[in-house]
Amino acid sequence: MSETRNVVIIGSGCAGHTAALYAARANLAPLVVEGHEPGGQLSLTTLVENFPGFPEGIMGPQLVENMRKQAERFGAEYRMAHLTSADLSKRPFLLHLGVHQIHTQSLIIASGASARWLGLPNEQKLIGHGVSSCATCDGFFFSGKEIVVVGGGDSAMEEATFLTRFATKVTLIHRRENFRASKIMLDRAKNNSKIHFLTDTVVEDVHDPAQHEVTALKLRNIKTGKVWDFPTSALFLGIGHEPNAKMFGGQLDTDADGYLKTHNYVHTRVHGVYACGDVQDRRYRQAITAAGSGCMAAIEVEKFLEEHGK
Ligand code: NAP
């Protein structure tokens, strides 16, 4: 089965919803392909205090749900599917959503970024059994337990602080002595008596797949070389994200880490294909900047379709 659209938006986080809202209000009847993580990273977070317009803050999932409803009110269509591959060599572009095919005159890539894993030998075996990248989703399961968080940025501080609601003790393990987290988030974690810091330390593996649960971590101090087992019930990762752009397989320019390269804010090197949000932004990575770039992408699509005929 095949269909042809004016504009397809890949991804349903802040950037995708905002692009959908603007494209819908331009009467382009956008189709949003929701992707593996509908709602994007905001759907995995708790209170968002830095999105303008909400003086008391707003819960992340509520914020993205509001954005979606707003886009739907103007005619945006959402589909639970994900892009498996695309042919951007000629227009209309061809998108494969599994066995389903869509031709589209223009494309907005708002596929975001996904949590990074450490690549430990037993890590994947214990995902869902104590290894997690989402404190909001899984923290509750470790009420009354001791937990480890890995990372030294804002995500790790946020996760560690959040997890103290459930855990008796949170140990934050970071590979260096210095933290890239913002001062306010770091101070909040440091002032929390349930959070303990273990620096210059890396996780080498996680035990114990045979018991189907996390029982301990194998740690190594990178300065002394000391290796030891550290008992814990859970390992939460807060080590950043990977851009979701592999499905374009070399048809678009990327940087060394796979982020899509854009010029003039949201233009890729293929005319009619635009990228916005975290898949092309490794610098700001905020909900508000993702929303802003989604708006830009939709306005560019509108101009492009006007110039090239719908
Ligand atoms: P990040 O700033 O890139 O930090 C990632 C952290 O993980 C770094 O400390 C890094 O260590 C560590 N790390 C990366 N790979 C590792 C590995 N293989 N082994 C061990 N450690 C590893 O990512 P982020 O914390 O997700 O933040 C991303 C952006 O979102 C930032 O702009 C941040 O401000 C923003 N953010 C804001 C909030 C908020 O304001 N509420 C919350 C979360 C995130 P090194 O430092 O040694 O590289």
Coordinates of C-alpha atoms and ligand atoms in Angstrom, one line a residue:
M1 CA 0.0 0.0 0.0
S2 CA 1.3 3.4 -0.9
E3 CA 0.2 7.0 -0.4
T4 CA 1.5 10.5 -1.3
R5 CA 1.7 13.4 1.1
N6 CA 2.7 17.1 1.0
V7 CA 4.8 16.8 4.2
V8 CA 5.8 14.0 6.5
I9 CA 7.3 14.7 9.9
I10 CA 9.5 12.0 11.4
G11 CA 9.3 12.1 15.2
S12 CA 6.8 13.3 17.8
G13 CA 8.8 15.2 20.4
C14 CA 8.8 19.0 20.9
A15 CA 10.3 19.7 17.4
G16 CA 7.9 17.3 15.6
H17 CA 4.8 18.6 17.3
T18 CA 5.7 22.2 16.7
A19 CA 6.5 21.5 13.0
A20 CA 3.1 19.7 12.8
L21 CA 1.3 22.6 14.4
Y22 CA 2.7 25.1 11.9
A23 CA 2.4 22.8 8.9
A24 CA -1.2 22.0 9.9
R25 CA -2.1 25.7 10.2
A26 CA -0.6 26.3 6.7
N27 CA -3.2 23.7 5.5
L28 CA -0.5 21.2 4.5
A29 CA -2.3 18.3 6.3
P30 CA 1.0 16.9 7.8
L31 CA 1.5 13.3 8.7
V32 CA 3.5 12.7 11.8
V33 CA 5.3 9.4 12.1
E34 CA 5.5 9.0 15.9
G35 CA 8.6 6.8 16.1
H36 CA 9.9 4.5 18.7
E37 CA 9.6 7.0 21.6
P38 CA 6.4 8.9 21.1
G39 CA 6.6 12.3 22.8
G40 CA 10.4 12.2 22.7
Q41 CA 12.5 12.9 25.7
L42 CA 10.0 15.1 27.4
S43 CA 7.8 12.1 27.8
L44 CA 10.5 10.5 30.0
T45 CA 11.0 13.5 32.3
T46 CA 9.2 15.0 35.3
L47 CA 8.7 18.7 36.0
V48 CA 9.8 21.1 33.3
E49 CA 10.6 24.4 34.8
N50 CA 12.2 26.2 31.9
F51 CA 9.6 26.2 29.2
P52 CA 8.3 29.7 29.0
G53 CA 4.6 30.2 29.8
F54 CA 4.3 27.9 32.8
P55 CA 5.3 29.9 35.8
E56 CA 4.8 26.9 38.2
G57 CA 6.4 24.4 35.7
I58 CA 4.6 21.7 33.8
M59 CA 5.1 17.9 33.7
G60 CA 7.0 16.8 30.6
P61 CA 4.4 14.2 29.4
Q62 CA 1.6 16.8 29.8
L63 CA 3.5 19.4 27.9
V64 CA 4.1 17.1 24.8
E65 CA 0.5 15.9 25.0
N66 CA -0.8 19.5 24.9
M67 CA 1.4 20.2 21.9
R68 CA 0.0 17.1 20.1
K69 CA -3.6 18.1 20.8
Q70 CA -2.9 21.6 19.6
A71 CA -1.4 20.2 16.3
E72 CA -4.3 17.8 15.9
R73 CA -6.9 20.5 16.4
F74 CA -5.6 22.0 13.1
G75 CA -5.5 18.8 11.2
A76 CA -2.2 17.1 11.8
E77 CA -2.5 13.3 11.5
Y78 CA -0.4 11.0 13.8
R79 CA 0.6 7.5 13.0
M80 CA 2.1 4.9 15.3
A81 CA 4.9 3.7 13.1
H82 CA 8.6 4.3 12.6
L83 CA 10.8 5.0 9.6
T84 CA 12.9 2.1 8.6
S85 CA 14.6 3.6 5.5
A86 CA 14.2 6.4 3.0
D87 CA 15.1 7.2 -0.6
L88 CA 15.9 10.9 -0.8
S89 CA 17.5 10.8 -4.3
K90 CA 14.4 12.2 -6.1
R91 CA 11.1 13.8 -5.4
P92 CA 8.6 12.8 -4.2
F93 CA 10.8 11.2 -1.6
L94 CA 10.1 7.6 -0.7
L95 CA 9.7 6.6 2.9
H96 CA 9.5 3.0 4.1
L97 CA 7.6 2.4 7.4
G98 CA 8.2 -1.3 7.6
V99 CA 6.2 -2.8 4.7
H100 CA 4.2 0.4 4.2
Q101 CA 5.4 3.0 1.7
I102 CA 4.8 6.8 1.6
H103 CA 5.7 9.3 -1.1
T104 CA 6.2 12.8 0.2
Q105 CA 6.9 16.1 -1.5
S106 CA 8.8 17.3 1.5
L107 CA 10.2 15.9 4.7
I108 CA 10.9 17.2 8.2
I109 CA 13.2 15.1 10.3
A110 CA 12.5 15.5 14.0
S111 CA 13.6 12.1 15.1
G112 CA 15.5 13.4 18.2
A113 CA 18.1 11.5 20.1
S114 CA 18.0 8.3 22.3
A115 CA 19.7 7.4 25.5
R116 CA 23.2 6.2 25.3
W117 CA 24.3 2.9 26.9
L118 CA 27.7 2.0 28.3
G119 CA 28.3 -1.1 26.2
L120 CA 29.0 -3.4 29.2
P121 CA 29.1 -7.2 28.6
N122 CA 26.0 -7.8 30.6
E123 CA 24.2 -4.5 30.2
Q124 CA 21.6 -5.4 27.5
K125 CA 20.7 -8.7 29.3
L126 CA 19.7 -6.7 32.4
I127 CA 17.7 -3.9 30.8
G128 CA 14.3 -4.0 32.4
H129 CA 15.8 -6.0 35.3
G130 CA 17.6 -3.2 37.1
V131 CA 19.5 -1.5 34.2
S132 CA 17.6 1.6 33.0
S133 CA 18.1 4.9 31.2
C134 CA 14.8 6.4 32.5
A135 CA 14.6 7.2 36.2
T136 CA 11.1 8.6 35.8
C137 CA 9.9 5.3 34.3
D138 CA 11.7 2.8 36.5
G139 CA 12.7 4.6 39.8
F140 CA 9.5 3.4 41.6
F141 CA 10.6 -0.2 41.3
F142 CA 13.6 0.5 43.6
S143 CA 11.8 1.9 46.6
G144 CA 13.8 1.2 49.8
K145 CA 16.9 0.0 47.7
E146 CA 20.3 1.4 46.9
I147 CA 20.8 2.7 43.4
V148 CA 23.7 3.8 41.2
V149 CA 23.5 6.6 38.6
V150 CA 26.3 7.0 36.1
G151 CA 27.2 10.3 34.4
G152 CA 28.4 13.8 35.2
G153 CA 26.0 16.0 33.3
D154 CA 22.6 17.5 34.1
S155 CA 20.7 14.3 33.2
A156 CA 22.7 12.4 35.8
M157 CA 22.1 15.0 38.5
E158 CA 18.4 15.2 37.6
E159 CA 18.1 11.4 37.7
A160 CA 20.1 11.0 41.0
T161 CA 18.0 13.7 42.7
F162 CA 14.7 12.2 41.4
L163 CA 15.7 8.7 42.5
T164 CA 16.2 9.9 46.1
R165 CA 12.4 9.9 46.3
F166 CA 12.5 6.1 46.3
A167 CA 16.0 4.9 47.1
T168 CA 17.6 4.8 50.6
K169 CA 20.9 5.8 48.9
V170 CA 22.0 6.9 45.5
T171 CA 25.7 6.6 44.4
L172 CA 26.6 8.9 41.5
I173 CA 29.5 7.4 39.6
H174 CA 31.5 9.7 37.2
R175 CA 34.6 8.9 35.2
R176 CA 36.3 12.3 36.0
E177 CA 36.7 14.6 39.0
N178 CA 35.0 17.5 37.3
F179 CA 31.3 17.7 36.3
R180 CA 29.8 19.2 33.2
A181 CA 26.5 19.6 34.9
S182 CA 25.2 23.1 35.5
K183 CA 26.1 24.6 38.9
I184 CA 22.5 24.7 40.1
M185 CA 21.8 21.0 39.3
L186 CA 25.2 19.9 40.7
D187 CA 24.6 21.9 43.9
R188 CA 21.2 20.4 44.3
A189 CA 22.6 16.9 44.1
K190 CA 25.5 17.7 46.4
N191 CA 23.2 19.1 49.0
N192 CA 21.1 16.0 49.0
S193 CA 22.2 13.8 51.9
K194 CA 21.0 10.6 50.2
I195 CA 23.4 11.2 47.2
H196 CA 27.0 10.0 47.5
F197 CA 29.7 10.8 44.8
L198 CA 32.2 8.4 43.5
T199 CA 34.5 10.1 41.0
D200 CA 37.4 8.9 38.7
T201 CA 35.5 5.7 38.5
V202 CA 34.1 3.6 35.6
V203 CA 31.7 0.7 35.5
E204 CA 33.3 -2.3 33.9
D205 CA 30.3 -4.7 34.1
V206 CA 27.0 -5.4 35.9
H207 CA 26.1 -8.6 37.8
D208 CA 24.1 -10.8 37.7
P209 CA 22.3 -12.0 34.5
A210 CA 21.9 -15.5 36.0
Q211 CA 19.7 -14.1 38.8
H212 CA 17.8 -11.9 36.3
E213 CA 18.5 -8.8 38.5
V214 CA 21.2 -6.3 39.3
T215 CA 23.1 -7.4 42.3
A216 CA 26.4 -5.5 42.0
L217 CA 28.7 -3.5 39.6
K218 CA 32.3 -4.2 38.8
L219 CA 34.0 -0.8 39.2
R220 CA 37.5 0.4 38.4
N221 CA 39.2 3.5 39.7
I222 CA 40.9 5.0 36.7
K223 CA 43.7 6.7 38.8
T224 CA 44.7 3.8 41.1
G225 CA 43.6 0.9 38.8
K226 CA 41.8 -0.7 41.8
V227 CA 38.9 -3.0 40.7
W228 CA 36.1 -4.0 43.1
D229 CA 32.5 -5.2 43.3
F230 CA 30.0 -2.6 44.5
P231 CA 26.6 -4.0 45.7
T232 CA 23.6 -2.2 44.3
S233 CA 20.0 -3.0 43.1
A234 CA 19.9 -0.8 40.0
L235 CA 22.1 0.9 37.5
F236 CA 20.6 4.1 35.9
L237 CA 22.5 5.7 33.0
G238 CA 22.6 9.4 32.5
I239 CA 25.4 9.6 30.0
G240 CA 23.8 11.5 27.2
H241 CA 22.1 10.6 23.9
E242 CA 22.7 9.4 20.3
P243 CA 21.0 11.1 17.4
N244 CA 18.4 9.0 15.6
A245 CA 19.5 9.5 12.0
K246 CA 20.9 6.1 10.9
M247 CA 17.9 5.3 8.8
F248 CA 19.1 7.9 6.2
G249 CA 22.2 5.9 5.7
G250 CA 24.7 8.5 4.3
Q251 CA 22.2 10.4 2.1
L252 CA 22.5 13.4 4.4
D253 CA 25.5 15.0 5.9
T254 CA 26.3 14.2 9.5
D255 CA 29.1 15.2 12.0
A256 CA 31.4 12.6 13.5
D257 CA 28.8 11.6 16.1
G258 CA 26.0 11.2 13.7
Y259 CA 24.1 14.5 14.3
L260 CA 22.5 15.8 11.0
K261 CA 24.3 18.8 9.6
T262 CA 22.1 21.7 8.6
H263 CA 22.7 25.1 7.1
N264 CA 20.5 28.2 7.3
Y265 CA 19.2 26.7 10.6
V266 CA 17.2 23.7 9.3
H267 CA 18.2 23.0 5.7
T268 CA 19.8 19.7 4.9
R269 CA 21.8 19.2 1.7
V270 CA 18.7 17.7 0.0
H271 CA 16.2 20.4 -1.2
G272 CA 12.9 19.7 0.5
V273 CA 14.4 17.9 3.5
Y274 CA 14.7 19.7 6.7
A275 CA 16.0 18.7 10.1
C276 CA 15.1 20.2 13.5
G277 CA 15.4 19.4 17.2
D278 CA 17.9 17.1 18.9
V279 CA 18.8 15.1 15.8
Q280 CA 20.6 18.2 14.4
D281 CA 21.3 20.1 17.6
R282 CA 24.1 19.0 19.9
R283 CA 24.7 22.3 21.5
Y284 CA 21.4 23.6 23.0
R285 CA 19.2 20.5 23.2
Q286 CA 16.4 22.2 25.0
A287 CA 12.6 21.7 24.6
I288 CA 12.2 25.4 23.7
T289 CA 15.0 25.3 21.1
A290 CA 13.7 22.1 19.6
A291 CA 10.2 23.7 19.4
G292 CA 11.7 26.8 17.8
S293 CA 13.5 24.8 15.1
G294 CA 10.4 22.7 14.4
C295 CA 8.6 26.0 13.7
M296 CA 11.4 27.0 11.3
A297 CA 11.3 23.7 9.5
A298 CA 7.6 24.0 8.9
I299 CA 7.9 27.5 7.6
E300 CA 10.7 26.4 5.2
V301 CA 8.5 23.5 4.0
E302 CA 5.6 25.9 3.3
K303 CA 7.9 28.1 1.2
F304 CA 9.5 25.1 -0.6
L305 CA 6.1 23.7 -1.5
E306 CA 4.9 27.1 -2.7
E307 CA 7.9 27.4 -4.9
H308 CA 7.8 23.9 -6.2
G309 CA 4.1 23.3 -6.4
K310 CA 2.4 21.0 -4.0
Ligands
NAP1 P1 25.9 15.5 28.7 O1 25.9 16.9 29.1 O2 26.5 15.2 27.3 O3 26.7 14.7 29.8 C1 26.9 13.3 29.6 C2 27.7 12.8 30.8 O4 27.9 11.4 30.7 C3 29.1 13.5 30.9 O5 29.4 13.8 32.2 C4 30.0 12.4 30.3 O6 31.3 12.4 30.9 C5 29.3 11.1 30.7 N1 29.5 10.0 29.8 C6 29.3 10.0 28.5 N2 29.7 8.8 28.0 C7 30.1 8.1 29.0 C8 30.7 6.8 29.1 N3 30.8 6.0 28.1 N4 31.1 6.4 30.3 C9 30.9 7.2 31.4 N5 30.5 8.4 31.4 C10 30.1 8.9 30.2 O7 24.5 14.9 28.6 P2 23.2 15.2 29.5 O8 23.5 15.2 30.9 O9 22.2 14.2 29.0 O10 22.7 16.7 29.1 C11 22.5 17.0 27.7 C12 21.9 18.4 27.6 O11 20.6 18.4 28.1 C13 22.7 19.4 28.3 O12 22.6 20.6 27.5 C14 21.9 19.6 29.6 O13 22.1 20.9 30.2 C15 20.5 19.4 29.2 N6 19.7 18.9 30.3 C16 19.0 19.8 31.1 C17 18.3 19.4 32.2 C18 17.5 20.5 33.0 O14 17.9 21.6 32.9 N7 16.6 20.1 33.7 C19 18.2 18.1 32.5 C20 18.9 17.1 31.7 C21 19.6 17.6 30.6 P3 32.4 13.5 30.6 O15 31.9 14.7 31.3 O16 33.7 13.0 31.1 O17 32.4 13.7 29.1

